[in-house]
PDB file of C-alpha atoms in Angstrom:
ATOM      1  CA  MET A   1      20.547 -29.776  -0.153  1.00 41.00           C
ATOM      2  CA  ASN A   2      20.190 -25.760   1.207  1.00 48.00           C
ATOM      3  CA  ASN A   3      17.251 -23.947  -0.337  1.00 73.00           C
ATOM      4  CA  ASN A   4      19.066 -20.873  -1.664  1.00 80.00           C
ATOM      5  CA  GLU A   5      16.045 -17.902  -0.193  1.00 81.00           C
ATOM      6  CA  TYR A   6      17.156 -15.632  -2.859  1.00 83.00           C
ATOM      7  CA  ILE A   7      15.399 -18.252  -5.448  1.00 90.00           C
ATOM      8  CA  PRO A   8      12.457 -16.686  -6.747  1.00 94.00           C
ATOM      9  CA  PHE A   9       9.613 -19.181  -9.207  1.00 96.00           C
ATOM     10  CA  LEU A  10       7.328 -18.116 -12.033  1.00 97.00           C
ATOM     11  CA  SER A  11       4.340 -16.489 -12.337  1.00 97.00           C
ATOM     12  CA  GLU A  12       2.010 -15.987 -15.153  1.00 97.00           C
ATOM     13  CA  ILE A  13       0.951 -12.556 -15.741  1.00 97.00           C
ATOM     14  CA  LYS A  14      -2.721 -12.829 -15.326  1.00 98.00           C
ATOM     15  CA  GLU A  15      -4.077  -8.988 -15.784  1.00 96.00           C
ATOM     16  CA  VAL A  16      -2.843  -5.991 -16.844  1.00 96.00           C
ATOM     17  CA  ILE A  17      -4.454  -2.840 -15.350  1.00 96.00           C
ATOM     18  CA  LYS A  18      -3.325   0.595 -16.772  1.00 95.00           C
ATOM     19  CA  HIS A  19      -3.828   3.558 -14.078  1.00 96.00           C
ATOM     20  CA  THR A  20      -1.530   5.847 -15.530  1.00 95.00           C
ATOM     21  CA  ASP A  21       0.973   6.252 -17.780  1.00 93.00           C
ATOM     22  CA  ILE A  22       3.505   5.193 -15.427  1.00 94.00           C
ATOM     23  CA  GLU A  23       1.871   3.004 -12.932  1.00 95.00           C
ATOM     24  CA  TYR A  24       0.169  -0.144 -14.039  1.00 96.00           C
ATOM     25  CA  THR A  25      -1.172  -3.002 -12.198  1.00 97.00           C
ATOM     26  CA  PHE A  26      -0.042  -6.111 -13.029  1.00 97.00           C
ATOM     27  CA  ARG A  27      -2.365  -9.335 -11.177  1.00 97.00           C
ATOM     28  CA  MET A  28       0.289 -12.226 -10.567  1.00 98.00           C
ATOM     29  CA  GLU A  29      -0.153 -15.722 -10.370  1.00 98.00           C
ATOM     30  CA  TYR A  30       0.045 -17.132  -6.589  1.00 98.00           C
ATOM     31  CA  ASP A  31      -1.959 -20.008  -5.303  1.00 96.00           C
ATOM     32  CA  LYS A  32      -1.012 -18.943  -1.882  1.00 96.00           C
ATOM     33  CA  ALA A  33      -2.539 -15.997  -1.668  1.00 96.00           C
ATOM     34  CA  LYS A  34      -4.836 -16.753   0.728  1.00 94.00           C
ATOM     35  CA  GLU A  35      -1.423 -16.657   3.263  1.00 96.00           C
ATOM     36  CA  VAL A  36      -0.594 -12.524   2.576  1.00 97.00           C
ATOM     37  CA  LYS A  37      -1.188  -9.608   4.146  1.00 96.00           C
ATOM     38  CA  PRO A  38      -1.224  -6.420   2.947  1.00 96.00           C
ATOM     39  CA  GLY A  39       1.341  -4.091   3.050  1.00 96.00           C
ATOM     40  CA  GLN A  40       3.563  -7.238   2.194  1.00 97.00           C
ATOM     41  CA  PHE A  41       5.517  -6.810  -1.139  1.00 97.00           C
ATOM     42  CA  PHE A  42       7.033  -9.658  -3.011  1.00 97.00           C
ATOM     43  CA  GLU A  43      10.813  -8.934  -5.045  1.00 96.00           C
ATOM     44  CA  VAL A  44       9.739  -9.490  -8.930  1.00 96.00           C
ATOM     45  CA  SER A  45      12.729  -9.767 -11.304  1.00 95.00           C
ATOM     46  CA  ILE A  46      13.435 -10.370 -14.844  1.00 93.00           C
ATOM     47  CA  PRO A  47      17.554 -12.009 -15.559  1.00 92.00           C
ATOM     48  CA  LYS A  48      19.688  -9.866 -16.522  1.00 92.00           C
ATOM     49  CA  TYR A  49      17.218  -6.817 -15.681  1.00 94.00           C
ATOM     50  CA  GLY A  50      17.424  -7.084 -11.504  1.00 92.00           C
ATOM     51  CA  GLU A  51      14.571  -7.076  -9.156  1.00 93.00           C
ATOM     52  CA  ALA A  52      12.521  -4.708  -7.528  1.00 94.00           C
ATOM     53  CA  PRO A  53      10.313  -5.245  -3.918  1.00 95.00           C
ATOM     54  CA  ILE A  54       6.789  -4.486  -4.312  1.00 96.00           C
ATOM     55  CA  SER A  55       3.886  -4.011  -2.423  1.00 96.00           C
ATOM     56  CA  VAL A  56       0.770  -5.805  -2.764  1.00 97.00           C
ATOM     57  CA  SER A  57      -2.330  -3.796  -3.840  1.00 97.00           C
ATOM     58  CA  GLY A  58      -4.580  -6.793  -4.018  1.00 96.00           C
ATOM     59  CA  ILE A  59      -5.460  -9.345  -2.949  1.00 97.00           C
ATOM     60  CA  GLY A  60      -7.497 -12.566  -5.006  1.00 95.00           C
ATOM     61  CA  GLU A  61      -8.423 -16.502  -5.053  1.00 94.00           C
ATOM     62  CA  ASN A  62      -5.199 -17.183  -6.899  1.00 97.00           C
ATOM     63  CA  THR A  63      -3.697 -13.627  -7.895  1.00 98.00           C
ATOM     64  CA  VAL A  64      -1.500 -11.170  -6.016  1.00 98.00           C
ATOM     65  CA  ASP A  65      -2.079  -7.442  -7.268  1.00 98.00           C
ATOM     66  CA  LEU A  66       1.622  -6.236  -8.113  1.00 98.00           C
ATOM     67  CA  THR A  67       1.346  -2.274  -9.025  1.00 97.00           C
ATOM     68  CA  ILE A  68       4.601  -1.032 -10.536  1.00 95.00           C
ATOM     69  CA  ARG A  69       5.503   2.411 -11.249  1.00 94.00           C
ATOM     70  CA  ARG A  70       8.396   2.815 -14.198  1.00 92.00           C
ATOM     71  CA  VAL A  71      10.899   4.318 -13.061  1.00 87.00           C
ATOM     72  CA  GLY A  72      14.177   2.349 -13.472  1.00 87.00           C
ATOM     73  CA  LYS A  73      15.989  -0.529 -15.011  1.00 91.00           C
ATOM     74  CA  VAL A  74      13.757  -3.306 -13.800  1.00 92.00           C
ATOM     75  CA  THR A  75      10.349  -1.471 -14.007  1.00 93.00           C
ATOM     76  CA  ASN A  76      10.737  -0.542 -17.542  1.00 93.00           C
ATOM     77  CA  GLU A  77      11.253  -4.010 -18.449  1.00 92.00           C
ATOM     78  CA  VAL A  78       8.000  -5.236 -16.279  1.00 93.00           C
ATOM     79  CA  PHE A  79       6.234  -3.126 -18.551  1.00 93.00           C
ATOM     80  CA  GLU A  80       7.118  -4.421 -21.492  1.00 92.00           C
ATOM     81  CA  ARG A  81       5.241  -7.899 -19.913  1.00 91.00           C
ATOM     82  CA  TYR A  82       1.476  -8.416 -21.179  1.00 92.00           C
ATOM     83  CA  ILE A  83      -1.141 -11.174 -19.714  1.00 95.00           C
ATOM     84  CA  GLY A  84       0.798 -14.592 -20.449  1.00 96.00           C
ATOM     85  CA  ASP A  85       3.769 -13.515 -20.240  1.00 96.00           C
ATOM     86  CA  HIS A  86       5.479 -14.101 -17.043  1.00 96.00           C
ATOM     87  CA  LEU A  87       7.567 -12.866 -13.694  1.00 96.00           C
ATOM     88  CA  PHE A  88      10.186 -13.682 -10.965  1.00 97.00           C
ATOM     89  CA  LEU A  89       8.739 -13.505  -8.117  1.00 97.00           C
ATOM     90  CA  ARG A  90       9.539 -14.105  -3.910  1.00 96.00           C
ATOM     91  CA  GLY A  91       8.241 -13.645  -0.960  1.00 95.00           C
ATOM     92  CA  PRO A  92       5.533 -12.416   0.325  1.00 96.00           C
ATOM     93  CA  TYR A  93       8.162 -10.629   2.614  1.00 96.00           C
ATOM     94  CA  GLY A  94       7.730  -8.327   5.406  1.00 95.00           C
ATOM     95  CA  ASN A  95       4.925  -7.423   8.319  1.00 95.00           C
ATOM     96  CA  GLY A  96       2.069  -6.529   6.604  1.00 96.00           C
ATOM     97  CA  PHE A  97      -1.458  -5.000   8.253  1.00 97.00           C
ATOM     98  CA  ASP A  98      -3.590  -6.658  10.304  1.00 96.00           C
ATOM     99  CA  ILE A  99      -7.208  -6.216   9.766  1.00 96.00           C
ATOM    100  CA  GLU A 100      -8.062  -7.836  13.473  1.00 96.00           C
ATOM    101  CA  ASN A 101      -5.962  -4.158  14.787  1.00 97.00           C
ATOM    102  CA  TYR A 102      -9.044  -2.277  12.757  1.00 98.00           C
ATOM    103  CA  ARG A 103     -11.972  -4.441  12.946  1.00 97.00           C
ATOM    104  CA  GLY A 104     -15.292  -3.278  15.627  1.00 97.00           C
ATOM    105  CA  LYS A 105     -13.399  -0.085  15.509  1.00 97.00           C
ATOM    106  CA  GLU A 106     -13.711   3.816  13.488  1.00 98.00           C
ATOM    107  CA  LEU A 107     -11.096   3.177  11.015  1.00 98.00           C
ATOM    108  CA  VAL A 108      -9.604   6.537   9.091  1.00 98.00           C
ATOM    109  CA  ILE A 109      -6.512   5.405   6.636  1.00 98.00           C
ATOM    110  CA  VAL A 110      -4.606   8.464   4.966  1.00 98.00           C
ATOM    111  CA  ALA A 111      -2.496   7.461   1.731  1.00 97.00           C
ATOM    112  CA  GLY A 112      -0.847   9.363  -0.494  1.00 95.00           C
ATOM    113  CA  GLY A 113      -0.097   8.461  -4.347  1.00 93.00           C
ATOM    114  CA  THR A 114       1.581   5.513  -4.588  1.00 93.00           C
ATOM    115  CA  GLY A 115       0.823   4.990  -0.727  1.00 94.00           C
ATOM    116  CA  VAL A 116      -2.730   3.407  -1.823  1.00 97.00           C
ATOM    117  CA  SER A 117      -1.078   0.275  -3.089  1.00 96.00           C
ATOM    118  CA  PRO A 118      -0.406  -1.135   0.333  1.00 96.00           C
ATOM    119  CA  VAL A 119      -3.365   0.200   1.851  1.00 97.00           C
ATOM    120  CA  ARG A 120      -5.874  -0.783  -0.774  1.00 97.00           C
ATOM    121  CA  GLY A 121      -6.208  -4.361   0.498  1.00 96.00           C
ATOM    122  CA  VAL A 122      -8.044  -2.706   3.707  1.00 97.00           C
ATOM    123  CA  ILE A 123      -9.873  -0.764   2.320  1.00 98.00           C
ATOM    124  CA  GLU A 124     -11.313  -3.347   0.183  1.00 96.00           C
ATOM    125  CA  TYR A 125     -12.031  -5.424   2.729  1.00 97.00           C
ATOM    126  CA  PHE A 126     -14.415  -3.217   4.738  1.00 97.00           C
ATOM    127  CA  SER A 127     -15.746  -1.809   1.650  1.00 97.00           C
ATOM    128  CA  ALA A 128     -16.572  -5.350   1.450  1.00 95.00           C
ATOM    129  CA  HIS A 129     -17.288  -5.973   5.313  1.00 96.00           C
ATOM    130  CA  LYS A 130     -18.974  -2.394   5.936  1.00 95.00           C
ATOM    131  CA  GLU A 131     -20.377  -3.832   9.250  1.00 96.00           C
ATOM    132  CA  GLU A 132     -17.139  -4.951  10.462  1.00 97.00           C
ATOM    133  CA  SER A 133     -16.667  -1.369  11.256  1.00 96.00           C
ATOM    134  CA  ILE A 134     -18.254   1.334  13.371  1.00 97.00           C
ATOM    135  CA  ALA A 135     -17.422   3.363  10.001  1.00 97.00           C
ATOM    136  CA  THR A 136     -14.527   3.517   7.708  1.00 97.00           C
ATOM    137  CA  THR A 137     -13.296   6.701   6.218  1.00 98.00           C
ATOM    138  CA  VAL A 138     -10.480   7.263   3.058  1.00 98.00           C
ATOM    139  CA  ILE A 139      -8.569  10.170   2.668  1.00 98.00           C
ATOM    140  CA  ALA A 140      -6.735   9.791  -0.721  1.00 97.00           C
ATOM    141  CA  GLY A 141      -4.637  12.491  -1.767  1.00 97.00           C
ATOM    142  CA  PHE A 142      -2.741  12.759  -5.942  1.00 96.00           C
ATOM    143  CA  LYS A 143      -1.054  14.762  -7.567  1.00 95.00           C
ATOM    144  CA  SER A 144      -3.157  15.717 -10.259  1.00 94.00           C
ATOM    145  CA  PRO A 145      -6.563  14.402 -12.095  1.00 94.00           C
ATOM    146  CA  LYS A 146      -3.541  12.580 -14.426  1.00 94.00           C
ATOM    147  CA  ASP A 147      -2.222  10.962 -11.529  1.00 95.00           C
ATOM    148  CA  ILE A 148      -4.851   9.578  -9.700  1.00 96.00           C
ATOM    149  CA  LEU A 149      -4.630   5.768  -9.362  1.00 97.00           C
ATOM    150  CA  PHE A 150      -7.600   2.735  -8.839  1.00 97.00           C
ATOM    151  CA  ARG A 151     -10.183   4.876 -10.491  1.00 95.00           C
ATOM    152  CA  GLU A 152     -12.946   2.456 -10.438  1.00 95.00           C
ATOM    153  CA  ASP A 153     -11.929   1.232  -6.563  1.00 96.00           C
ATOM    154  CA  LEU A 154     -12.412   4.827  -5.874  1.00 96.00           C
ATOM    155  CA  LYS A 155     -15.891   4.982  -6.987  1.00 95.00           C
ATOM    156  CA  ARG A 156     -17.144   1.680  -5.399  1.00 95.00           C
ATOM    157  CA  TRP A 157     -15.195   3.146  -2.420  1.00 96.00           C
ATOM    158  CA  GLU A 158     -17.307   6.059  -2.861  1.00 95.00           C
ATOM    159  CA  LYS A 159     -20.327   3.988  -2.512  1.00 95.00           C
ATOM    160  CA  ASN A 160     -19.741   2.074   1.072  1.00 95.00           C
ATOM    161  CA  LEU A 161     -16.922   4.351   2.713  1.00 95.00           C
ATOM    162  CA  ASN A 162     -16.372   8.029   4.028  1.00 96.00           C
ATOM    163  CA  LEU A 163     -13.852   8.645   1.045  1.00 97.00           C
ATOM    164  CA  VAL A 164     -12.599  12.389   0.497  1.00 96.00           C
ATOM    165  CA  LEU A 165     -10.053  12.460  -2.929  1.00 96.00           C
ATOM    166  CA  THR A 166      -7.947  15.388  -2.879  1.00 96.00           C
ATOM    167  CA  LEU A 167      -5.323  16.585  -4.915  1.00 95.00           C
ATOM    168  CA  ASP A 168      -2.675  18.743  -4.811  1.00 93.00           C
ATOM    169  CA  ASN A 169      -3.987  20.863  -8.259  1.00 91.00           C
ATOM    170  CA  ASN A 170      -7.228  19.817  -9.337  1.00 87.00           C
ATOM    171  CA  GLN A 171      -6.324  21.750 -12.145  1.00 88.00           C
ATOM    172  CA  GLY A 172      -9.608  23.808 -12.456  1.00 86.00           C
ATOM    173  CA  ASP A 173     -11.761  20.659 -12.057  1.00 85.00           C
ATOM    174  CA  ALA A 174     -14.096  21.699  -9.718  1.00 84.00           C
ATOM    175  CA  THR A 175     -14.920  18.257  -9.808  1.00 85.00           C
ATOM    176  CA  TYR A 176     -12.277  17.094  -7.401  1.00 89.00           C
ATOM    177  CA  LYS A 177     -11.231  18.661  -4.155  1.00 92.00           C
ATOM    178  CA  GLU A 178      -8.055  20.452  -3.861  1.00 93.00           C
ATOM    179  CA  GLY A 179      -5.488  20.200  -1.400  1.00 93.00           C
ATOM    180  CA  LEU A 180      -3.118  17.859   0.725  1.00 95.00           C
ATOM    181  CA  VAL A 181      -4.707  15.411   2.430  1.00 96.00           C
ATOM    182  CA  THR A 182      -3.188  16.541   5.459  1.00 96.00           C
ATOM    183  CA  ALA A 183      -6.060  19.567   5.586  1.00 96.00           C
ATOM    184  CA  TYR A 184      -9.025  17.552   5.546  1.00 96.00           C
ATOM    185  CA  ILE A 185      -8.242  15.948   9.384  1.00 97.00           C
ATOM    186  CA  PRO A 186      -9.231  18.735  11.100  1.00 96.00           C
ATOM    187  CA  GLU A 187     -12.564  17.543   9.689  1.00 94.00           C
ATOM    188  CA  LEU A 188     -13.107  14.193  10.561  1.00 95.00           C
ATOM    189  CA  GLU A 189     -16.049  13.433  12.411  1.00 93.00           C
ATOM    190  CA  LEU A 190     -15.192  10.959  15.031  1.00 95.00           C
ATOM    191  CA  GLN A 191     -17.226   9.087  17.667  1.00 95.00           C
ATOM    192  CA  ASP A 192     -14.682   8.410  20.132  1.00 96.00           C
ATOM    193  CA  VAL A 193     -10.984   9.377  19.162  1.00 96.00           C
ATOM    194  CA  LYS A 194      -9.406   8.112  21.604  1.00 96.00           C
ATOM    195  CA  ARG A 195     -10.765   4.483  20.451  1.00 96.00           C
ATOM    196  CA  ALA A 196     -10.347   5.383  16.729  1.00 98.00           C
ATOM    197  CA  VAL A 197      -7.165   3.888  14.910  1.00 98.00           C
ATOM    198  CA  ALA A 198      -5.413   4.739  11.604  1.00 98.00           C
ATOM    199  CA  VAL A 199      -3.553   3.911   8.790  1.00 98.00           C
ATOM    200  CA  VAL A 200      -1.139   6.985   7.727  1.00 97.00           C
ATOM    201  CA  VAL A 201       1.114   5.229   4.216  1.00 96.00           C
ATOM    202  CA  GLY A 202       2.854   7.792   1.668  1.00 94.00           C
ATOM    203  CA  PRO A 203       5.723  10.256   1.048  1.00 92.00           C
ATOM    204  CA  PRO A 204       8.106  10.799   4.188  1.00 91.00           C
ATOM    205  CA  ALA A 205       6.852  14.308   4.711  1.00 93.00           C
ATOM    206  CA  MET A 206       3.562  13.094   3.600  1.00 94.00           C
ATOM    207  CA  MET A 207       2.913  10.904   6.747  1.00 95.00           C
ATOM    208  CA  LYS A 208       4.784  13.110   9.586  1.00 94.00           C
ATOM    209  CA  PHE A 209       2.509  15.999   9.288  1.00 96.00           C
ATOM    210  CA  SER A 210      -0.160  13.367   8.693  1.00 97.00           C
ATOM    211  CA  VAL A 211       0.385  11.311  11.967  1.00 97.00           C
ATOM    212  CA  MET A 212       0.801  15.322  13.211  1.00 97.00           C
ATOM    213  CA  GLY A 213      -2.734  15.966  12.361  1.00 97.00           C
ATOM    214  CA  LEU A 214      -3.794  12.990  13.546  1.00 98.00           C
ATOM    215  CA  LEU A 215      -2.516  13.136  17.599  1.00 98.00           C
ATOM    216  CA  GLN A 216      -3.644  16.930  17.570  1.00 97.00           C
ATOM    217  CA  ARG A 217      -7.367  15.209  16.338  1.00 96.00           C
ATOM    218  CA  GLY A 218      -6.302  13.072  20.072  1.00 96.00           C
ATOM    219  CA  PHE A 219      -5.989  10.103  18.068  1.00 98.00           C
ATOM    220  CA  GLN A 220      -3.754   7.355  20.943  1.00 97.00           C
ATOM    221  CA  GLU A 221      -0.381   7.050  19.430  1.00 97.00           C
ATOM    222  CA  GLU A 222      -0.760   3.410  19.970  1.00 97.00           C
ATOM    223  CA  ASN A 223      -3.447   3.329  17.684  1.00 98.00           C
ATOM    224  CA  ILE A 224      -2.146   4.402  14.571  1.00 98.00           C
ATOM    225  CA  TRP A 225       0.514   2.544  12.064  1.00 98.00           C
ATOM    226  CA  ILE A 226       2.761   3.268   9.246  1.00 96.00           C
ATOM    227  CA  SER A 227       4.603   1.488   7.004  1.00 95.00           C
ATOM    228  CA  HIS A 228       8.259   2.332   5.668  1.00 91.00           C
ATOM    229  CA  GLU A 229       8.022   0.467   1.753  1.00 89.00           C
ATOM    230  CA  ARG A 230      10.262   3.092   1.040  1.00 86.00           C
ATOM    231  CA  LYS A 231      12.683   1.578   2.652  1.00 89.00           C
ATOM    232  CA  MET A 232      12.163  -1.990   1.384  1.00 91.00           C
ATOM    233  CA  CYS A 233      15.290  -3.965   0.355  1.00 89.00           C
ATOM    234  CA  CYS A 234      16.688  -7.622  -0.319  1.00 91.00           C
ATOM    235  CA  GLY A 235      13.658  -9.072   1.386  1.00 91.00           C
ATOM    236  CA  ILE A 236      15.183 -10.772   4.063  1.00 90.00           C
ATOM    237  CA  GLY A 237      17.321  -8.816   6.164  1.00 89.00           C
ATOM    238  CA  LYS A 238      20.722  -9.889   3.979  1.00 88.00           C
ATOM    239  CA  CYS A 239      22.023  -6.482   2.308  1.00 91.00           C
ATOM    240  CA  GLY A 240      21.529  -4.059   5.640  1.00 89.00           C
ATOM    241  CA  HIS A 241      20.549  -1.672   3.217  1.00 90.00           C
ATOM    242  CA  CYS A 242      16.944  -1.517   5.380  1.00 90.00           C
ATOM    243  CA  LYS A 243      18.130  -1.361   8.180  1.00 90.00           C
ATOM    244  CA  ILE A 244      17.059   1.651  10.613  1.00 88.00           C
ATOM    245  CA  ASN A 245      18.505   1.730  14.390  1.00 87.00           C
ATOM    246  CA  ASP A 246      18.036  -1.671  15.192  1.00 87.00           C
ATOM    247  CA  SER A 247      15.369  -2.922  12.607  1.00 91.00           C
ATOM    248  CA  TYR A 248      15.262  -4.231   9.831  1.00 90.00           C
ATOM    249  CA  VAL A 249      12.105  -3.279   8.138  1.00 92.00           C
ATOM    250  CA  CYS A 250      12.197  -6.309   5.346  1.00 93.00           C
ATOM    251  CA  LEU A 251      11.701  -8.281   8.482  1.00 93.00           C
ATOM    252  CA  ASP A 252      10.348  -6.297  11.648  1.00 91.00           C
ATOM    253  CA  GLY A 253       8.430  -4.121   9.081  1.00 89.00           C
ATOM    254  CA  PRO A 254       7.729  -2.604   6.457  1.00 94.00           C
ATOM    255  CA  VAL A 255       4.063  -1.993   8.426  1.00 96.00           C
ATOM    256  CA  TYR A 256       4.965  -0.764  12.150  1.00 95.00           C
ATOM    257  CA  ASN A 257       2.652   0.369  15.561  1.00 96.00           C
ATOM    258  CA  TYR A 258       3.480   4.755  15.230  1.00 95.00           C
ATOM    259  CA  THR A 259       4.872   3.760  18.923  1.00 95.00           C
ATOM    260  CA  VAL A 260       7.955   1.871  16.986  1.00 93.00           C
ATOM    261  CA  GLY A 261       7.936   3.114  13.755  1.00 89.00           C
ATOM    262  CA  SER A 262       8.190   6.769  15.386  1.00 87.00           C
ATOM    263  CA  GLN A 263      11.417   6.236  16.601  1.00 86.00           C
ATOM    264  CA  LEU A 264      12.670   4.671  13.168  1.00 82.00           C
ATOM    265  CA  LEU A 265      14.471   7.658  11.915  1.00 65.00           C
ATOM    266  CA  ASP A 266      16.607   7.091   9.110  1.00 56.00           C
TER     267      ASP A 266
END
């Protein structure tokens, strides 16, 4: 009997973490979690409602975190599920972030909004293993105070890493920096920019100008990684919606080295 790649498996919801009114993290049971890389994704489905590709935002002993924004038919229904309920998953899919690319180097992570989700696993790793990088700097941007994700994580990262948390509009709250993430790239203090590495994830315009800022600082193209996570679709390259030029984002990405990813103009 042939295996059907579209058939999902049932996974129990172990924990639900509310970040904003429309963004929750669902901690899902998955006994092969140690094989998952940050930046990969799962297809989340509910019978009769459809499925949606969701990036992995955390990796536990036997769980994976899926941070989901309530934006449509499938995700609306997901938000009706609670601890002890189940969701259907298939995956993990795609190419993730390889920790080996960043170990022993100066690492800069620039992430905007929900773009923090796919890089959260990388940040968590170097927050817990500070000695494995020369220095790790995270520039995380959100629209406003009510849009901030992973608040408890941010407090911990601030103690272990160089964290810049900025808001497009701080709404008069002076405890937050204000401005786009790109405004803080020129301020980066680096020992050797030619050997420093960077990860950039977020909306397309934010990624474009963040990478431009890094290149202007002297970063080498081959030392930058990006994610085209917004192009993820069926997970196995069959539907064709993820195809850009000759690359299938679901298979070859969503994480790309910039030397490749920069050529994928959709």
